[in-house]
mmCIF file of C-alpha atoms in Angstrom:
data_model
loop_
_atom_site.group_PDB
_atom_site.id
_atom_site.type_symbol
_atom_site.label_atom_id
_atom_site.label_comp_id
_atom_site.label_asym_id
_atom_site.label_seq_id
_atom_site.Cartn_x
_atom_site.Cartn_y
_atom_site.Cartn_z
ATOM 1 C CA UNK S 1 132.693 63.242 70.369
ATOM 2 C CA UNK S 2 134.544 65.891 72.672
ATOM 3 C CA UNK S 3 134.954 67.967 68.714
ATOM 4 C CA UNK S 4 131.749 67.444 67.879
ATOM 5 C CA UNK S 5 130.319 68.990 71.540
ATOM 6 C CA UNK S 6 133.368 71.660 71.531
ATOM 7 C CA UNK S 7 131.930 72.719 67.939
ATOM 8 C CA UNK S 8 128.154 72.747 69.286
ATOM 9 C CA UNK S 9 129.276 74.812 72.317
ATOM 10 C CA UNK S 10 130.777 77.552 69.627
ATOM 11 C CA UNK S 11 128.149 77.279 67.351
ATOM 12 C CA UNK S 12 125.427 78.100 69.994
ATOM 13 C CA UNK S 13 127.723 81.182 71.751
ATOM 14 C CA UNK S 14 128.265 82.022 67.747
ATOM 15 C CA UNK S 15 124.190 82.403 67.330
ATOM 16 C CA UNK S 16 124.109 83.951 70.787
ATOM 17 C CA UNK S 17 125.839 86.952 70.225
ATOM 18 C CA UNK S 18 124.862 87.247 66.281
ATOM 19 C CA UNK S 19 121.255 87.286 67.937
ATOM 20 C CA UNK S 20 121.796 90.086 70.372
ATOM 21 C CA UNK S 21 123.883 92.316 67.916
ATOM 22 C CA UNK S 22 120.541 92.172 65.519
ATOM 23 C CA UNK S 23 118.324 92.860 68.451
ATOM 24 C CA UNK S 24 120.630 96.141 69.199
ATOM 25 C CA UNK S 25 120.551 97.136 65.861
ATOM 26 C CA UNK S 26 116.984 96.784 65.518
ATOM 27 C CA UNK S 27 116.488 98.383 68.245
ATOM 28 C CA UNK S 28 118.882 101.293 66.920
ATOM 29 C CA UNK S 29 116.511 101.647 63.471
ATOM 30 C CA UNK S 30 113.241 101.357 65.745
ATOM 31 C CA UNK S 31 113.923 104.366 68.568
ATOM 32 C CA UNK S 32 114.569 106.289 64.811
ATOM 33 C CA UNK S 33 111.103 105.854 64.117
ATOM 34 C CA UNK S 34 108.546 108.365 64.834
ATOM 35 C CA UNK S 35 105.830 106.387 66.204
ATOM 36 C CA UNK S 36 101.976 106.746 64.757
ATOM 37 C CA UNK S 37 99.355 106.096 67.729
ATOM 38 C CA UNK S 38 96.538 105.097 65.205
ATOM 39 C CA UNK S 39 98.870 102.345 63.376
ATOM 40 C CA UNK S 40 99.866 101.515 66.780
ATOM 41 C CA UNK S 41 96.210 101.381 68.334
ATOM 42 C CA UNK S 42 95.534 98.800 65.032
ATOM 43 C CA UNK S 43 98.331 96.117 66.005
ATOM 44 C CA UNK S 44 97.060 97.017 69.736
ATOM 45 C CA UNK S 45 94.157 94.932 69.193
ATOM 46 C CA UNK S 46 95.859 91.838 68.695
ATOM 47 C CA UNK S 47 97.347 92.366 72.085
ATOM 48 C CA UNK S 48 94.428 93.460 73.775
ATOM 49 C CA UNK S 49 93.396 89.428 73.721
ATOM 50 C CA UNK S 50 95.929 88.974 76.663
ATOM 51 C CA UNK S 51 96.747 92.457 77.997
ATOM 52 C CA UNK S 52 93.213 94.017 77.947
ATOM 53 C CA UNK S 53 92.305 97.140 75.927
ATOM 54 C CA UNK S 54 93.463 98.926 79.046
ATOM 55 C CA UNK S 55 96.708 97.234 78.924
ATOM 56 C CA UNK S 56 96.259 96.344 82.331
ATOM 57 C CA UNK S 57 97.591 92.164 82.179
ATOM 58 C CA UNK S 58 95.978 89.913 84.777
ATOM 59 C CA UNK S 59 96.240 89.056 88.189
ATOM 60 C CA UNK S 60 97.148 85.392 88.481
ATOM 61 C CA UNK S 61 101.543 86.447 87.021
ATOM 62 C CA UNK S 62 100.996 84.988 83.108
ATOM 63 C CA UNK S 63 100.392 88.604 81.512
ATOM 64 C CA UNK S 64 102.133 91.897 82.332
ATOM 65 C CA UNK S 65 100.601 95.297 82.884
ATOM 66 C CA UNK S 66 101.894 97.213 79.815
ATOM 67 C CA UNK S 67 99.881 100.504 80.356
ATOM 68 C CA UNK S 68 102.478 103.349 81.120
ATOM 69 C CA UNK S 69 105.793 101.609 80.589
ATOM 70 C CA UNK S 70 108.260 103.427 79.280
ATOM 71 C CA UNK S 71 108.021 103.284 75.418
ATOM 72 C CA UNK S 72 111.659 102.320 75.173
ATOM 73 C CA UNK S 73 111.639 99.976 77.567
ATOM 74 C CA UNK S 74 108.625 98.425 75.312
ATOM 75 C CA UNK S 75 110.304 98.680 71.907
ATOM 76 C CA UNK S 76 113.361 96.825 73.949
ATOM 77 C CA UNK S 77 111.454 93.555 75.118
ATOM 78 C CA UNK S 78 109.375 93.624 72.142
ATOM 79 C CA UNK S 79 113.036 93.717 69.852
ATOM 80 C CA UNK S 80 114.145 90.847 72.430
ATOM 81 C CA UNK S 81 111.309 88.842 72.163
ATOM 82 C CA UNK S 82 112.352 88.292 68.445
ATOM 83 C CA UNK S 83 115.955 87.383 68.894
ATOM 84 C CA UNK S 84 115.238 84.830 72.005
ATOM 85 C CA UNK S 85 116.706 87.582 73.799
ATOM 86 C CA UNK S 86 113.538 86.767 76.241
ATOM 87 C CA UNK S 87 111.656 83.281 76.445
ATOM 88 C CA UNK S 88 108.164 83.026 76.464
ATOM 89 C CA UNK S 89 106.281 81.378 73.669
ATOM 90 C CA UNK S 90 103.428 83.688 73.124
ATOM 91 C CA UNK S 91 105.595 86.610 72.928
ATOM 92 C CA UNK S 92 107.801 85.066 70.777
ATOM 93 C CA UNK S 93 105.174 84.371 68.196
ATOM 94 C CA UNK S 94 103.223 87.842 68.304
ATOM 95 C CA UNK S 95 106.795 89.915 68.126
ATOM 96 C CA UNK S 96 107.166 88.170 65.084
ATOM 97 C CA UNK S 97 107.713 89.408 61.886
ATOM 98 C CA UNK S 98 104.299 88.239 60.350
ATOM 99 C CA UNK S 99 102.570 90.105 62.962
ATOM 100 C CA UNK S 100 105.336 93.717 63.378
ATOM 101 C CA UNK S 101 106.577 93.411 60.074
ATOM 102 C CA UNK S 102 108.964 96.485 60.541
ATOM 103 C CA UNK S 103 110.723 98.902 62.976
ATOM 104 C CA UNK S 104 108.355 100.851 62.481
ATOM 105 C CA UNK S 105 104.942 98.779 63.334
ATOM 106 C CA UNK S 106 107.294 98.240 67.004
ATOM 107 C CA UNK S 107 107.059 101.834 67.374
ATOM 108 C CA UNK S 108 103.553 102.332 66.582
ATOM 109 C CA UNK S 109 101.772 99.798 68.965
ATOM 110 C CA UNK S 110 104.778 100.504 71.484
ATOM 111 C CA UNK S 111 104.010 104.210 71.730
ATOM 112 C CA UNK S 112 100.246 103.816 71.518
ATOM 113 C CA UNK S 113 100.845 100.651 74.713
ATOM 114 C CA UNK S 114 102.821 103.463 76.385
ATOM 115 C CA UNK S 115 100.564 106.125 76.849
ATOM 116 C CA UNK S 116 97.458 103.594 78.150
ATOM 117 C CA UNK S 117 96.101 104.166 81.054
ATOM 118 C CA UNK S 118 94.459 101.373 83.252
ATOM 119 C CA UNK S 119 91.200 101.670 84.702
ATOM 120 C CA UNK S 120 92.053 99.127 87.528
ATOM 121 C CA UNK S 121 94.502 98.365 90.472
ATOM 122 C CA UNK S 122 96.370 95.214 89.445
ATOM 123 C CA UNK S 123 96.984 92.422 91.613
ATOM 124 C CA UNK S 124 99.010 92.860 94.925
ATOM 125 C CA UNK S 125 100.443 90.111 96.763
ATOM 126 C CA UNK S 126 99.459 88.808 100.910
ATOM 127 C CA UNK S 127 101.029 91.718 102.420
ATOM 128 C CA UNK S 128 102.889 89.228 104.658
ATOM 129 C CA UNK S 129 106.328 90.335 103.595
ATOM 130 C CA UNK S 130 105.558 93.789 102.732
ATOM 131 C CA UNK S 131 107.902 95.386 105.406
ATOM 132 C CA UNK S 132 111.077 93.566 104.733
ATOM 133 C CA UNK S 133 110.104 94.204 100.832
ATOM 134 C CA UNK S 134 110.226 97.986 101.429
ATOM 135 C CA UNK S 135 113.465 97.595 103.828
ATOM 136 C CA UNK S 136 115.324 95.739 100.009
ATOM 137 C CA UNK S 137 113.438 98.064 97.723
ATOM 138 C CA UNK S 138 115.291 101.332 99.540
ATOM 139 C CA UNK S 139 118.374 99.435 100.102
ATOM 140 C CA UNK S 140 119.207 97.417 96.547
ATOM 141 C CA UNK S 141 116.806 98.488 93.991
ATOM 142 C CA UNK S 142 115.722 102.449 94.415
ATOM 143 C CA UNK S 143 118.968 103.905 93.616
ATOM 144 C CA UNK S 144 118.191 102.849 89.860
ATOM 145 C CA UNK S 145 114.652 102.108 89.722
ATOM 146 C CA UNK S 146 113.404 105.292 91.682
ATOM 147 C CA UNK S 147 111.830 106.254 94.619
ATOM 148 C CA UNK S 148 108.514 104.791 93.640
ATOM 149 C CA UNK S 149 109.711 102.183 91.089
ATOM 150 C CA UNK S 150 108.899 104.805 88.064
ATOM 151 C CA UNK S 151 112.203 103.507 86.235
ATOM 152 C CA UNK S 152 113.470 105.776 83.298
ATOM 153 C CA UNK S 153 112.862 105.936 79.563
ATOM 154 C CA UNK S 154 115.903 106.873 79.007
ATOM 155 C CA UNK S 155 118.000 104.774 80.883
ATOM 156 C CA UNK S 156 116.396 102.053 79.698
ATOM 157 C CA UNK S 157 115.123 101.205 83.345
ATOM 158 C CA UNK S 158 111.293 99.655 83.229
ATOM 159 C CA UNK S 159 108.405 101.069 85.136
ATOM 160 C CA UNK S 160 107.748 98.530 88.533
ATOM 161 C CA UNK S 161 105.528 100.374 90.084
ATOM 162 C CA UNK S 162 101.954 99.073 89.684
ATOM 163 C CA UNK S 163 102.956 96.065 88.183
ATOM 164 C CA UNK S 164 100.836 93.265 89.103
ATOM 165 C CA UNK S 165 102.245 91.182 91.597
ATOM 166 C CA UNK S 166 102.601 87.607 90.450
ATOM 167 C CA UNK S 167 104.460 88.476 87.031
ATOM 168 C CA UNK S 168 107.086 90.635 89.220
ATOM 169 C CA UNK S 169 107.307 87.581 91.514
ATOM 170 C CA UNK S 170 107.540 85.257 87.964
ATOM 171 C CA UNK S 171 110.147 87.350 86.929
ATOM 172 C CA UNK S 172 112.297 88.166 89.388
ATOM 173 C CA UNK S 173 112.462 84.522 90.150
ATOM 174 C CA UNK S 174 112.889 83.694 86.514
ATOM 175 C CA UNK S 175 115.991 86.372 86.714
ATOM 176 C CA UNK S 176 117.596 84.666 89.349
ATOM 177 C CA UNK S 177 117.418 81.351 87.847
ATOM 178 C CA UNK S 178 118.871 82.508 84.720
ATOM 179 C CA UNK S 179 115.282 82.085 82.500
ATOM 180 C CA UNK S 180 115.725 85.709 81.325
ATOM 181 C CA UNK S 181 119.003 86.079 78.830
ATOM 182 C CA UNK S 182 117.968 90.010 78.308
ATOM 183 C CA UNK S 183 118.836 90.552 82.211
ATOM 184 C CA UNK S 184 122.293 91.760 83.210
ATOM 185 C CA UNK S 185 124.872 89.718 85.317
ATOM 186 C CA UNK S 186 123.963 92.528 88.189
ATOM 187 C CA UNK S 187 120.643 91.795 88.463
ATOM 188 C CA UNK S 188 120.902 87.617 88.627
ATOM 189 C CA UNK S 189 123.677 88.157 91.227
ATOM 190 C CA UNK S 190 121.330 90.341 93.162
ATOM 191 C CA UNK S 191 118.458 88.426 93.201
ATOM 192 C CA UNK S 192 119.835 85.413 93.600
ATOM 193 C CA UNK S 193 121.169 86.495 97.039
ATOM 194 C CA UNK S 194 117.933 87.718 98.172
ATOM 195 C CA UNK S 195 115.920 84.703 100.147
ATOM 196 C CA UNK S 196 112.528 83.817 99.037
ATOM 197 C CA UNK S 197 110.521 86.519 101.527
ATOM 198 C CA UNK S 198 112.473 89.277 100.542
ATOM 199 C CA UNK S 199 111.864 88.803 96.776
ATOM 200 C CA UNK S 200 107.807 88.062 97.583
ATOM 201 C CA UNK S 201 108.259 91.742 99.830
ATOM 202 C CA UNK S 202 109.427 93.055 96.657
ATOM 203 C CA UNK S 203 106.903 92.052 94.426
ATOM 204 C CA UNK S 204 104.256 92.936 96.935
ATOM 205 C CA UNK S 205 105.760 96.392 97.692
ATOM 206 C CA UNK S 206 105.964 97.427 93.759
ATOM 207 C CA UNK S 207 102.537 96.269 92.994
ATOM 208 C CA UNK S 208 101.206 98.831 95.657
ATOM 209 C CA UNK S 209 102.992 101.868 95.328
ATOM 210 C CA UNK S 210 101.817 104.136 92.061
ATOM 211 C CA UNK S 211 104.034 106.733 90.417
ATOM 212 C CA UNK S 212 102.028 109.692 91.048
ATOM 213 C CA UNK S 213 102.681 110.843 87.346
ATOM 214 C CA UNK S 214 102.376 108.200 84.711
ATOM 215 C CA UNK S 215 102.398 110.441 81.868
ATOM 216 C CA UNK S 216 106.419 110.924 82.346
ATOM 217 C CA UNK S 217 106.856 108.279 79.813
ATOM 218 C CA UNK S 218 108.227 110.032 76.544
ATOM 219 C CA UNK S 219 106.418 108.262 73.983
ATOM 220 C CA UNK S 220 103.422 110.781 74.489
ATOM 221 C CA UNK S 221 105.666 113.930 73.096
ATOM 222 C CA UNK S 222 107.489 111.298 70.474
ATOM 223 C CA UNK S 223 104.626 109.980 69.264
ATOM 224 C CA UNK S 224 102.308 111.360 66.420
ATOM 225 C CA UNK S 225 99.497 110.796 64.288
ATOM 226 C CA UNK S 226 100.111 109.752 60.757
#
């Protein structure tokens, strides 16, 4: 019995790392795409059913704002989403290949998802731990996200700002508890020292403050029409 779990242990770290090499080189052939907004506002539409046309998500944590996130940082969770390099079973069946059949469909709907822009404010949280949420923001987080949580494309550091509040909460929580494989050993060690008010500041703070330019993203001057 202790062979057969010693082999089922090596099998599973085996897939493991076989699935994130294939996610990095996918990822690889995708970013040398040049992405087509039209194509991508076609597969949009099959998104739009959760994420609006707007890409805006909803308010009650289950669907991300997408609008204005950095199109590398979308072409990475998308890639991720199809190697169980991030859990979450409607993702995992719309990342598929049936419905992105190729690098290049990921660049098309991630560019044209990119360069959205919302027509509403998302969700915020209570406001009840909003000051010790700015006091962690400027003292763990800005340093790589940014002064106003505007992340960069080419770091491959996402866009916070604006998010809506209950899917940072879901997430960051999710991060701590180790329910996101794609998330460095930095960022669970992080969070997971930060007390339950501190991560609801966060997630409060971020969903308030707006990058003042949007349009920073590089997908707009990568992306063209077919």
């Amino acid at each position: 019995m202790r062979v057969f779990l010693s082999f089922i242990v090596a099998l599973c770290a085996a897939n493991a790392v076989s699935g994130a090499e294939r996610a990095a080189s996918e990822f690889t052939e995708t970013l040398g795409m040049r992405p087509h907004l039209e194509a991508g506002s076609r597969s949009f539409e099959t998104c739009a059913a959760c994420h609006g046309a707007d890409g805006a998500g909803l308010t009650d944590g289950t669907v991300p704002r997408l609008a204005g996130q950095h199109y590398r940082v979308l072409v990475k969770q998308l890639v991720d989403f199809r190697y169980a390099r991030r859990w979450d079973y409607r993702m995992e069946n719309f990342a598929d290949r049936h419905h992105l059949p190729t690098p290049q469909s990921i660049a098309d709907v991630a560019a044209y998802a990119a360069q959205l822009r919302p027509v509403s404010m998302g969700g915020t949280g209570d406001g009840a731990e909003l000051r010790v949420g700015v006091q962690t923001y400027f003292a763990q987080c800005q340093s790589c996200h940014g002064t106003l949580g505007q992340g960069s494309d080419g770091r491959l550091v996402p866009r916070l700002s604006g998010q809506q509040y209950a899917y940072l909460l879901r997430q960051l929580l999710d991060t701590a508890d180790g329910r996101r494989p794609n998330m460095s050993s930095q960022h669970r060690r992080l969070l997971q020292q930060l007390d339950n008010a501190k991560i609801k500041g966060l997630s409060d703070y971020l969903s308030r403050v707006m990058d003042p330019d949007p349009s920073s993203s590089s997908s707009r001057s990568s992306a063209s029409e077919p």
